Amino acid sequence: MRRLPLPLPLPLALLLSAAPAWAHDAWIELQGPPHAVVFGHDGQGEPYDVSKVRQVRAWNAAGQALAVRTRAGAQGVQVEAEGGPAALWAVEFDNGFWVRQDGKSRNVPRTAVQGPVESSSRALKFGKTVLAWGEQVAKPVGQRLEIVPLATRAPAAGQALPVQVLFEGRPLPGAKVVVEGDRPHDGPAATTDAQGRATVTLRRGVQLVTVGHSVPYPGPEAERDNLAANLRLSTP
């Protein structure tokens, strides 16, 4: 990914006032080009430090990787694919370490504060956006936590979409997969089976299919790695 010069990070006060984002996601919007990298909740974007966008990748309908041009500004990061239209986008977003102490959350590691804390974690976000359905969409792209659609044709509203959840490349059983729309409403969760598979029913319009997973963090900076993955798509 070729980066253009980045502006200075957003003010520290803004970062410290944000919630720890266990329920937040990062995704690439369907509209474009250019396509916006969005961080937010319930389909609504929020300001973010552009340095938290760690990687953006794109593939065309034939499954070929495309070069990605990025542009960072006050409204966040925008991306464009070079060499043809993208069929699938993937983004990795590191929302950093979070500590909750005295009822307040701060975007710092556990080692940066003194005294007891209520919780400490690192928040990692993985998003995939489908622009054109095909064989590439049904293949894993290697994200640490990932939702893979088990279909190559675009589903319609009301239809079931089979998916597989992978954690570090292996099926993740017992994960709760939720369909979220652009309104503050969560649909009923589907639980993945022993092969990490579940079936979700889609509504009409733009929506996110989401999943979360938490594992111990291997260092003093946090107790847990909180991971969230999503699939951004639109159904007619």
Short mmCIF file of C-alpha atoms in Angstrom, two decimals:
data_model
loop_
_atom_site.label_atom_id
_atom_site.label_comp_id
_atom_site.label_asym_id
_atom_site.label_seq_id
_atom_site.Cartn_x
_atom_site.Cartn_y
_atom_site.Cartn_z
CA MET A 1 0.00 0.00 0.00
CA ARG A 2 1.51 3.32 -1.06
CA ARG A 3 0.88 6.07 1.49
CA LEU A 4 0.74 9.77 0.79
CA PRO A 5 2.03 12.19 3.47
CA LEU A 6 -0.16 12.00 6.57
CA PRO A 7 -1.33 14.96 8.62
CA LEU A 8 -0.65 15.19 12.31
CA PRO A 9 -2.79 12.81 14.44
CA LEU A 10 -6.08 14.08 15.79
CA PRO A 11 -5.87 15.93 19.10
CA LEU A 12 -5.08 13.71 22.05
CA ALA A 13 -8.15 14.91 23.92
CA LEU A 14 -10.37 13.60 21.13
CA LEU A 15 -8.72 10.18 21.25
CA LEU A 16 -9.05 9.92 25.03
CA SER A 17 -12.73 10.84 24.92
CA ALA A 18 -13.62 7.99 22.57
CA ALA A 19 -15.13 4.78 23.92
CA PRO A 20 -12.96 1.62 23.94
CA ALA A 21 -14.74 0.41 20.82
CA TRP A 22 -15.24 -3.28 21.63
CA ALA A 23 -18.53 -2.80 19.75
CA HIS A 24 -16.96 -0.57 17.09
CA ASP A 25 -15.88 -1.64 13.62
CA ALA A 26 -13.71 -0.38 10.78
CA TRP A 27 -14.75 -0.85 7.17
CA ILE A 28 -14.38 0.54 3.65
CA GLU A 29 -17.51 2.13 2.26
CA LEU A 30 -19.23 0.86 -0.87
CA GLN A 31 -19.51 4.30 -2.47
CA GLY A 32 -16.57 5.42 -4.59
CA PRO A 33 -13.99 5.76 -5.90
CA PRO A 34 -12.44 7.04 -3.82
CA HIS A 35 -13.70 4.80 -1.03
CA ALA A 36 -13.67 6.05 2.56
CA VAL A 37 -12.18 4.05 5.42
CA VAL A 38 -14.74 4.40 8.21
CA PHE A 39 -14.43 3.72 11.94
CA GLY A 40 -17.66 3.75 13.89
CA HIS A 41 -20.70 1.97 15.27
CA ASP A 42 -24.24 1.28 14.01
CA GLY A 43 -23.22 2.40 10.52
CA GLN A 44 -22.19 5.86 11.76
CA GLY A 45 -18.60 7.04 11.34
CA GLU A 46 -16.53 8.80 14.00
CA PRO A 47 -13.28 10.82 13.85
CA TYR A 48 -10.15 8.69 14.13
CA ASP A 49 -6.38 8.96 14.08
CA VAL A 50 -5.42 8.09 10.48
CA SER A 51 -2.28 6.29 11.68
CA LYS A 52 -4.57 3.56 13.03
CA VAL A 53 -5.30 2.40 9.48
CA ARG A 54 -2.53 -0.21 9.24
CA GLN A 55 -3.25 -1.96 5.94
CA VAL A 56 -5.66 -1.72 3.00
CA ARG A 57 -5.78 -4.30 0.22
CA ALA A 58 -7.92 -4.78 -2.89
CA TRP A 59 -8.60 -7.50 -5.45
CA ASN A 60 -10.34 -7.46 -8.81
CA ALA A 61 -13.05 -9.88 -9.97
CA ALA A 62 -10.39 -12.31 -11.22
CA GLY A 63 -8.79 -12.48 -7.78
CA GLN A 64 -5.73 -10.45 -8.73
CA ALA A 65 -4.29 -8.13 -6.09
CA LEU A 66 -4.47 -4.46 -7.03
CA ALA A 67 -2.18 -1.63 -6.02
CA VAL A 68 -3.88 0.74 -3.59
CA ARG A 69 -3.45 4.52 -3.47
CA THR A 70 -4.30 6.17 -0.13
CA ARG A 71 -5.02 9.75 0.82
CA ALA A 72 -5.29 10.88 4.44
CA GLY A 73 -6.97 14.07 5.57
CA ALA A 74 -9.08 15.66 8.26
CA GLN A 75 -12.03 13.40 7.39
CA GLY A 76 -9.99 10.19 7.56
CA VAL A 77 -8.42 7.95 4.92
CA GLN A 78 -9.67 7.50 1.35
CA VAL A 79 -8.47 4.72 -0.95
CA GLU A 80 -8.50 3.96 -4.67
CA ALA A 81 -7.53 0.81 -6.54
CA GLU A 82 -5.10 1.07 -9.43
CA GLY A 83 -5.21 -1.12 -12.52
CA GLY A 84 -8.96 -1.67 -12.67
CA PRO A 85 -12.05 -1.72 -10.47
CA ALA A 86 -11.89 -3.52 -7.12
CA ALA A 87 -14.31 -6.35 -6.37
CA LEU A 88 -13.18 -6.85 -2.76
CA TRP A 89 -11.55 -4.56 -0.20
CA ALA A 90 -9.90 -5.47 3.11
CA VAL A 91 -8.78 -3.14 5.89
CA GLU A 92 -6.91 -3.68 9.15
CA PHE A 93 -7.34 -1.03 11.85
CA ASP A 94 -5.44 -0.95 15.14
CA ASN A 95 -7.41 1.05 17.70
CA GLY A 96 -4.64 0.67 20.22
CA PHE A 97 -4.56 -0.14 23.91
CA TRP A 98 -7.40 0.80 26.22
CA VAL A 99 -7.55 1.02 30.00
CA ARG A 100 -10.69 1.53 32.06
CA GLN A 101 -9.98 3.07 35.43
CA ASP A 102 -12.32 4.86 37.86
CA GLY A 103 -15.16 4.48 35.38
CA LYS A 104 -13.27 6.23 32.57
CA SER A 105 -11.61 4.81 29.46
CA ARG A 106 -8.25 5.98 28.11
CA ASN A 107 -6.49 5.05 24.86
CA VAL A 108 -3.22 4.01 26.60
CA PRO A 109 -1.56 0.71 27.59
CA ARG A 110 -1.85 -0.74 31.09
CA THR A 111 1.82 0.10 31.70
CA ALA A 112 1.07 3.83 31.31
CA VAL A 113 -1.18 4.07 34.38
CA GLN A 114 -0.70 3.47 38.09
CA GLY A 115 -3.00 1.69 40.49
CA PRO A 116 -5.74 -0.88 39.92
CA VAL A 117 -7.72 -0.88 36.68
CA GLU A 118 -11.14 -2.29 35.84
CA SER A 119 -10.00 -3.69 32.49
CA SER A 120 -7.24 -3.36 29.90
CA SER A 121 -7.24 -4.48 26.28
CA ARG A 122 -5.99 -3.92 22.77
CA ALA A 123 -8.66 -3.34 20.09
CA LEU A 124 -8.04 -4.68 16.57
CA LYS A 125 -10.51 -4.29 13.70
CA PHE A 126 -10.70 -6.25 10.45
CA GLY A 127 -13.11 -5.25 7.69
CA LYS A 128 -13.99 -6.64 4.25
CA THR A 129 -16.21 -4.90 1.70
CA VAL A 130 -17.80 -6.68 -1.26
CA LEU A 131 -18.29 -4.57 -4.38
CA ALA A 132 -18.71 -7.38 -6.94
CA TRP A 133 -19.51 -11.00 -6.14
CA GLY A 134 -17.45 -13.84 -7.58
CA GLU A 135 -14.93 -16.56 -6.70
CA GLN A 136 -12.60 -14.12 -4.92
CA VAL A 137 -15.25 -13.19 -2.36
CA ALA A 138 -15.51 -16.77 -1.08
CA LYS A 139 -11.76 -17.09 -0.40
CA PRO A 140 -9.98 -16.13 2.84
CA VAL A 141 -7.69 -13.11 2.59
CA GLY A 142 -5.57 -13.91 5.65
CA GLN A 143 -6.90 -11.51 8.29
CA ARG A 144 -6.36 -12.58 11.88
CA LEU A 145 -10.13 -12.63 12.42
CA GLU A 146 -12.18 -12.95 9.26
CA ILE A 147 -15.69 -13.56 7.96
CA VAL A 148 -15.70 -15.50 4.68
CA PRO A 149 -18.95 -15.61 2.66
CA LEU A 150 -19.58 -19.14 1.41
CA ALA A 151 -21.26 -17.84 -1.74
CA THR A 152 -20.08 -16.37 -5.02
CA ARG A 153 -23.38 -14.79 -6.10
CA ALA A 154 -24.94 -11.69 -4.57
CA PRO A 155 -27.66 -12.59 -2.05
CA ALA A 156 -30.99 -10.76 -2.03
CA ALA A 157 -32.85 -9.33 0.94
CA GLY A 158 -34.49 -12.08 2.98
CA GLN A 159 -32.12 -14.74 1.70
CA ALA A 160 -29.76 -16.75 3.88
CA LEU A 161 -26.03 -16.19 3.50
CA PRO A 162 -23.71 -18.97 4.75
CA VAL A 163 -20.45 -17.68 6.21
CA GLN A 164 -17.38 -19.10 7.89
CA VAL A 165 -15.49 -17.37 10.70
CA LEU A 166 -11.73 -17.93 10.82
CA PHE A 167 -9.35 -17.00 13.62
CA GLU A 168 -5.68 -17.13 12.65
CA GLY A 169 -6.67 -19.18 9.62
CA ARG A 170 -8.62 -21.84 11.53
CA PRO A 171 -12.39 -22.26 11.95
CA LEU A 172 -13.73 -20.53 15.07
CA PRO A 173 -16.59 -22.42 16.75
CA GLY A 174 -19.06 -20.79 19.12
CA ALA A 175 -18.70 -17.28 17.67
CA LYS A 176 -21.73 -14.99 17.58
CA VAL A 177 -22.34 -13.58 14.09
CA VAL A 178 -24.69 -10.58 13.93
CA VAL A 179 -26.22 -8.67 11.01
CA GLU A 180 -26.19 -4.93 11.71
CA GLY A 181 -27.93 -2.34 9.55
CA ASP A 182 -27.37 1.40 9.24
CA ARG A 183 -29.78 1.98 12.11
CA PRO A 184 -28.87 1.36 15.77
CA HIS A 185 -30.33 -2.12 15.71
CA ASP A 186 -28.69 -5.52 15.98
CA GLY A 187 -30.32 -8.54 14.44
CA PRO A 188 -30.39 -11.92 16.18
CA ALA A 189 -27.03 -13.65 16.45
CA ALA A 190 -26.15 -16.90 14.70
CA THR A 191 -23.62 -19.17 16.44
CA THR A 192 -20.87 -20.83 14.43
CA ASP A 193 -20.59 -24.63 14.49
CA ALA A 194 -17.46 -26.78 14.88
CA GLN A 195 -16.34 -25.76 11.37
CA GLY A 196 -16.81 -22.07 12.15
CA ARG A 197 -19.89 -21.93 9.91
CA ALA A 198 -23.16 -20.11 10.44
CA THR A 199 -26.04 -18.81 8.36
CA VAL A 200 -27.34 -15.26 8.58
CA THR A 201 -30.41 -13.68 7.00
CA LEU A 202 -29.82 -10.37 5.26
CA ARG A 203 -32.07 -7.33 5.14
CA ARG A 204 -32.43 -4.92 2.24
CA GLY A 205 -29.75 -2.29 1.73
CA VAL A 206 -26.29 -1.66 3.10
CA GLN A 207 -25.34 -3.64 6.18
CA LEU A 208 -22.54 -5.16 8.22
CA VAL A 209 -22.16 -8.79 9.20
CA THR A 210 -20.05 -8.70 12.38
CA VAL A 211 -18.28 -10.99 14.82
CA GLY A 212 -16.06 -10.50 17.86
CA HIS A 213 -13.44 -12.63 19.58
CA SER A 214 -11.28 -12.11 22.66
CA VAL A 215 -8.03 -13.84 23.63
CA PRO A 216 -5.36 -13.18 26.28
CA TYR A 217 -2.76 -10.56 25.36
CA PRO A 218 0.83 -11.84 25.71
CA GLY A 219 2.34 -8.85 27.46
CA PRO A 220 1.99 -6.35 30.33
CA GLU A 221 0.31 -3.69 28.17
CA ALA A 222 -3.11 -5.36 28.32
CA GLU A 223 -5.05 -8.33 29.63
CA ARG A 224 -6.94 -9.12 26.43
CA ASP A 225 -6.82 -8.81 22.66
CA ASN A 226 -10.33 -7.77 21.62
CA LEU A 227 -10.81 -8.47 17.92
CA ALA A 228 -13.75 -7.50 15.74
CA ALA A 229 -14.31 -8.49 12.11
CA ASN A 230 -17.00 -7.46 9.66
CA LEU A 231 -18.30 -7.96 6.16
CA ARG A 232 -19.75 -4.87 4.44
CA LEU A 233 -22.23 -5.51 1.63
CA SER A 234 -25.43 -4.33 0.01
CA THR A 235 -28.47 -6.43 -0.88
CA PRO A 236 -31.16 -5.40 -3.39
#
